[in-house]
């Protein structure tokens, strides 16, 4: 008798192309309506609502009602991490238009991975922080050094407060486009929030890709020697 969790049930949910597209869209940790997700997946709103109901029943999503609208988001970071793992073994999408090509470049350059920074920028940032002695790299996690706590404080990040959050503090997340690790967990989230707050990075509508501002490009080079190429 098999008493293990039923992987097949989860597989059925994520192998449907429309549901896979919806889940991928939700990897930026924002709330979306069924209409918005339908547009992202290229399906009718009624069809999207059907798929969203399935994902809610499987406890992969959370739903918030505001006025006449319902907004959907991934239930938690563990769901996002599992989806990112699948992206690491998935074949690349077939590029069929200039618009798709531009979006692919933008996502690979800098994007959100649930609530933290990913893509080339996220991976390079992690490597620079290790080189600078802000972080120490271990097998599955990053740890913050004493000098690192001081450095992060200057960015408005209180490491002591971040550690109090009821979640992983700073674990490695394998980046599907770079095949190297970026910073996840509470510290990864705090870094992304700080970069957005101080105006270095801006979220873009209807995409996981993020834009580095001119001020952000200047400061990222000054502090981390990260060069931001213009698209």
Short mmCIF file of C-alpha atoms in Angstrom, two decimals:
data_model
loop_
_atom_site.label_atom_id
_atom_site.label_comp_id
_atom_site.label_asym_id
_atom_site.label_seq_id
_atom_site.Cartn_x
_atom_site.Cartn_y
_atom_site.Cartn_z
CA UNK A 1 0.00 0.00 0.00
CA UNK A 2 1.39 3.40 -1.04
CA UNK A 3 1.05 5.93 1.79
CA UNK A 4 3.27 8.59 0.19
CA UNK A 5 1.87 11.97 -0.90
CA UNK A 6 0.17 11.75 -4.29
CA UNK A 7 2.62 13.40 -6.68
CA UNK A 8 0.40 12.52 -9.64
CA UNK A 9 -2.36 14.86 -8.43
CA UNK A 10 0.04 17.79 -8.31
CA UNK A 11 1.53 16.81 -11.67
CA UNK A 12 -1.92 16.87 -13.28
CA UNK A 13 -2.41 20.43 -12.06
CA UNK A 14 0.88 21.89 -13.28
CA UNK A 15 1.18 20.01 -16.58
CA UNK A 16 -1.88 21.68 -18.06
CA UNK A 17 -0.44 24.46 -20.29
CA UNK A 18 -3.00 27.07 -19.21
CA UNK A 19 -2.54 26.38 -15.50
CA UNK A 20 1.24 26.35 -15.97
CA UNK A 21 1.05 29.79 -17.60
CA UNK A 22 -1.13 31.11 -14.76
CA UNK A 23 1.23 29.77 -12.10
CA UNK A 24 4.24 31.25 -13.88
CA UNK A 25 2.54 34.65 -14.04
CA UNK A 26 1.90 34.49 -10.30
CA UNK A 27 5.58 33.93 -9.51
CA UNK A 28 6.05 37.69 -9.03
CA UNK A 29 4.17 37.60 -5.69
CA UNK A 30 1.47 40.03 -6.84
CA UNK A 31 -2.32 39.70 -6.89
CA UNK A 32 -4.03 39.32 -10.29
CA UNK A 33 -7.64 39.11 -11.41
CA UNK A 34 -8.96 36.20 -13.46
CA UNK A 35 -9.20 38.53 -16.46
CA UNK A 36 -5.55 39.53 -16.18
CA UNK A 37 -4.44 35.92 -15.81
CA UNK A 38 -6.60 34.90 -18.75
CA UNK A 39 -4.77 37.46 -20.88
CA UNK A 40 -1.42 36.17 -19.71
CA UNK A 41 -2.35 32.56 -20.52
CA UNK A 42 -4.11 33.41 -23.79
CA UNK A 43 -7.44 31.89 -22.73
CA UNK A 44 -10.99 33.09 -22.06
CA UNK A 45 -11.84 34.56 -18.67
CA UNK A 46 -14.35 31.78 -17.98
CA UNK A 47 -11.67 29.17 -18.70
CA UNK A 48 -9.22 30.97 -16.42
CA UNK A 49 -11.80 30.98 -13.62
CA UNK A 50 -12.17 27.20 -14.00
CA UNK A 51 -8.41 26.68 -13.70
CA UNK A 52 -8.15 29.08 -10.76
CA UNK A 53 -10.86 27.13 -8.94
CA UNK A 54 -8.82 23.94 -9.40
CA UNK A 55 -5.68 25.62 -8.06
CA UNK A 56 -7.57 27.05 -5.09
CA UNK A 57 -8.96 23.60 -4.26
CA UNK A 58 -5.40 22.26 -4.33
CA UNK A 59 -4.38 25.02 -1.89
CA UNK A 60 -1.77 26.39 -4.28
CA UNK A 61 -3.37 29.84 -4.41
CA UNK A 62 -4.99 32.33 -2.11
CA UNK A 63 -7.88 34.58 -3.12
CA UNK A 64 -8.81 38.01 -1.83
CA UNK A 65 -12.14 39.66 -2.64
CA UNK A 66 -12.21 43.43 -2.98
CA UNK A 67 -15.39 45.05 -4.21
CA UNK A 68 -16.63 43.15 -7.25
CA UNK A 69 -13.25 41.65 -8.02
CA UNK A 70 -11.35 38.61 -6.83
CA UNK A 71 -7.58 38.74 -6.73
CA UNK A 72 -5.36 35.66 -6.83
CA UNK A 73 -1.81 35.05 -5.62
CA UNK A 74 0.41 32.05 -4.85
CA UNK A 75 -0.31 30.77 -1.36
CA UNK A 76 3.26 30.91 -0.06
CA UNK A 77 6.96 30.88 -0.87
CA UNK A 78 7.17 27.09 -0.74
CA UNK A 79 4.81 26.84 -3.70
CA UNK A 80 6.91 29.40 -5.57
CA UNK A 81 10.13 27.55 -4.78
CA UNK A 82 8.67 24.28 -6.07
CA UNK A 83 7.60 25.97 -9.31
CA UNK A 84 11.05 27.53 -9.74
CA UNK A 85 12.57 24.06 -9.35
CA UNK A 86 10.38 22.82 -12.20
CA UNK A 87 11.50 25.76 -14.35
CA UNK A 88 15.09 24.60 -13.88
CA UNK A 89 14.36 21.34 -15.70
CA UNK A 90 11.83 22.66 -18.21
CA UNK A 91 12.90 23.23 -21.85
CA UNK A 92 13.18 26.90 -22.89
CA UNK A 93 10.16 28.53 -24.46
CA UNK A 94 10.10 28.77 -28.24
CA UNK A 95 10.59 32.41 -29.28
CA UNK A 96 8.23 33.29 -32.13
CA UNK A 97 8.23 37.09 -32.22
CA UNK A 98 10.36 40.15 -31.53
CA UNK A 99 8.13 40.95 -28.56
CA UNK A 100 8.73 37.51 -27.06
CA UNK A 101 12.45 37.89 -27.65
CA UNK A 102 12.54 41.25 -25.87
CA UNK A 103 10.53 39.87 -22.94
CA UNK A 104 12.81 36.83 -22.69
CA UNK A 105 15.89 39.07 -22.52
CA UNK A 106 14.29 41.29 -19.88
CA UNK A 107 13.26 38.33 -17.69
CA UNK A 108 16.71 36.77 -17.91
CA UNK A 109 18.38 40.10 -17.10
CA UNK A 110 16.45 40.99 -13.92
CA UNK A 111 13.19 39.60 -12.56
CA UNK A 112 11.40 38.71 -9.39
CA UNK A 113 11.38 35.13 -8.16
CA UNK A 114 8.33 35.32 -5.90
CA UNK A 115 9.49 38.02 -3.44
CA UNK A 116 13.22 38.21 -4.20
CA UNK A 117 15.53 39.28 -7.02
CA UNK A 118 16.55 36.80 -9.72
CA UNK A 119 18.02 36.63 -13.18
CA UNK A 120 21.51 37.81 -14.08
CA UNK A 121 21.22 40.74 -11.66
CA UNK A 122 20.11 38.57 -8.74
CA UNK A 123 22.87 36.01 -9.27
CA UNK A 124 25.58 38.64 -9.76
CA UNK A 125 24.44 40.49 -6.64
CA UNK A 126 24.76 37.31 -4.57
CA UNK A 127 28.27 36.69 -5.91
CA UNK A 128 29.38 40.27 -5.23
CA UNK A 129 28.04 40.20 -1.67
CA UNK A 130 30.07 37.04 -1.03
CA UNK A 131 33.20 38.58 -2.60
CA UNK A 132 32.75 41.71 -0.46
CA UNK A 133 32.47 39.67 2.73
CA UNK A 134 28.88 40.74 3.37
CA UNK A 135 27.68 37.16 2.99
CA UNK A 136 29.37 33.83 3.58
CA UNK A 137 28.37 31.02 1.25
CA UNK A 138 27.55 27.61 2.71
CA UNK A 139 26.12 24.47 1.14
CA UNK A 140 22.45 25.45 1.04
CA UNK A 141 22.35 28.91 2.64
CA UNK A 142 24.09 32.26 2.88
CA UNK A 143 25.00 33.68 6.28
CA UNK A 144 25.55 37.36 7.08
CA UNK A 145 28.91 38.38 8.55
CA UNK A 146 29.33 41.03 11.24
CA UNK A 147 30.66 43.44 8.61
CA UNK A 148 27.71 42.44 6.46
CA UNK A 149 25.22 43.49 9.13
CA UNK A 150 26.77 46.97 9.15
CA UNK A 151 26.73 47.18 5.36
CA UNK A 152 23.10 46.06 5.10
CA UNK A 153 22.11 48.54 7.81
CA UNK A 154 23.29 51.31 5.48
CA UNK A 155 20.79 50.02 2.92
CA UNK A 156 18.03 50.22 5.52
CA UNK A 157 18.00 46.51 6.31
CA UNK A 158 18.04 45.52 10.00
CA UNK A 159 19.32 41.95 9.95
CA UNK A 160 18.12 41.31 13.50
CA UNK A 161 14.57 42.22 12.56
CA UNK A 162 14.69 40.21 9.34
CA UNK A 163 15.77 37.12 11.30
CA UNK A 164 12.64 37.38 13.45
CA UNK A 165 10.39 36.59 10.49
CA UNK A 166 8.81 33.14 10.62
CA UNK A 167 10.47 31.83 7.49
CA UNK A 168 13.84 30.81 6.08
CA UNK A 169 16.32 33.63 6.67
CA UNK A 170 18.66 33.42 3.67
CA UNK A 171 18.71 30.25 1.60
CA UNK A 172 20.10 29.62 -1.87
CA UNK A 173 17.67 29.49 -4.78
CA UNK A 174 18.88 27.95 -8.04
CA UNK A 175 18.23 30.42 -10.84
CA UNK A 176 16.60 28.71 -13.85
CA UNK A 177 18.09 31.09 -16.42
CA UNK A 178 21.59 31.48 -14.94
CA UNK A 179 22.00 27.99 -13.42
CA UNK A 180 23.62 29.60 -10.39
CA UNK A 181 22.23 30.67 -7.03
CA UNK A 182 20.56 33.91 -6.05
CA UNK A 183 19.46 35.03 -2.57
CA UNK A 184 16.06 33.84 -1.35
CA UNK A 185 14.26 33.85 1.98
CA UNK A 186 13.56 36.79 4.26
CA UNK A 187 16.84 38.53 3.43
CA UNK A 188 16.26 38.16 -0.32
CA UNK A 189 12.85 39.75 0.14
CA UNK A 190 14.32 42.55 2.27
CA UNK A 191 16.94 43.32 -0.40
CA UNK A 192 14.33 43.56 -3.16
CA UNK A 193 12.08 45.74 -0.98
CA UNK A 194 15.04 48.02 -0.17
CA UNK A 195 16.05 48.39 -3.81
CA UNK A 196 12.48 49.30 -4.76
CA UNK A 197 12.09 51.67 -1.80
CA UNK A 198 15.26 53.64 -2.57
CA UNK A 199 14.42 53.81 -6.26
CA UNK A 200 17.04 51.52 -7.76
CA UNK A 201 14.55 49.05 -9.19
CA UNK A 202 11.00 49.44 -10.48
CA UNK A 203 8.40 46.75 -11.06
CA UNK A 204 7.00 46.53 -14.57
CA UNK A 205 3.31 45.83 -15.27
CA UNK A 206 2.20 42.33 -16.29
CA UNK A 207 5.66 40.80 -16.13
CA UNK A 208 8.15 39.38 -13.64
CA UNK A 209 10.89 41.45 -15.26
CA UNK A 210 12.01 44.49 -13.27
CA UNK A 211 13.66 47.66 -14.56
CA UNK A 212 16.84 49.15 -13.13
CA UNK A 213 16.55 52.95 -12.92
CA UNK A 214 19.41 55.27 -13.99
CA UNK A 215 20.09 56.01 -10.31
CA UNK A 216 20.01 52.28 -9.59
CA UNK A 217 22.48 51.51 -12.37
CA UNK A 218 24.86 54.14 -10.98
CA UNK A 219 24.64 52.87 -7.39
CA UNK A 220 24.82 49.19 -8.30
CA UNK A 221 28.07 49.88 -10.13
CA UNK A 222 29.45 52.08 -7.35
CA UNK A 223 28.69 49.66 -4.53
CA UNK A 224 28.91 46.27 -6.23
CA UNK A 225 30.69 46.89 -9.57
CA UNK A 226 27.64 45.52 -11.37
CA UNK A 227 27.31 46.94 -14.88
CA UNK A 228 23.75 47.22 -16.16
CA UNK A 229 23.55 46.82 -19.93
CA UNK A 230 20.87 48.79 -21.70
CA UNK A 231 18.35 46.78 -23.70
#
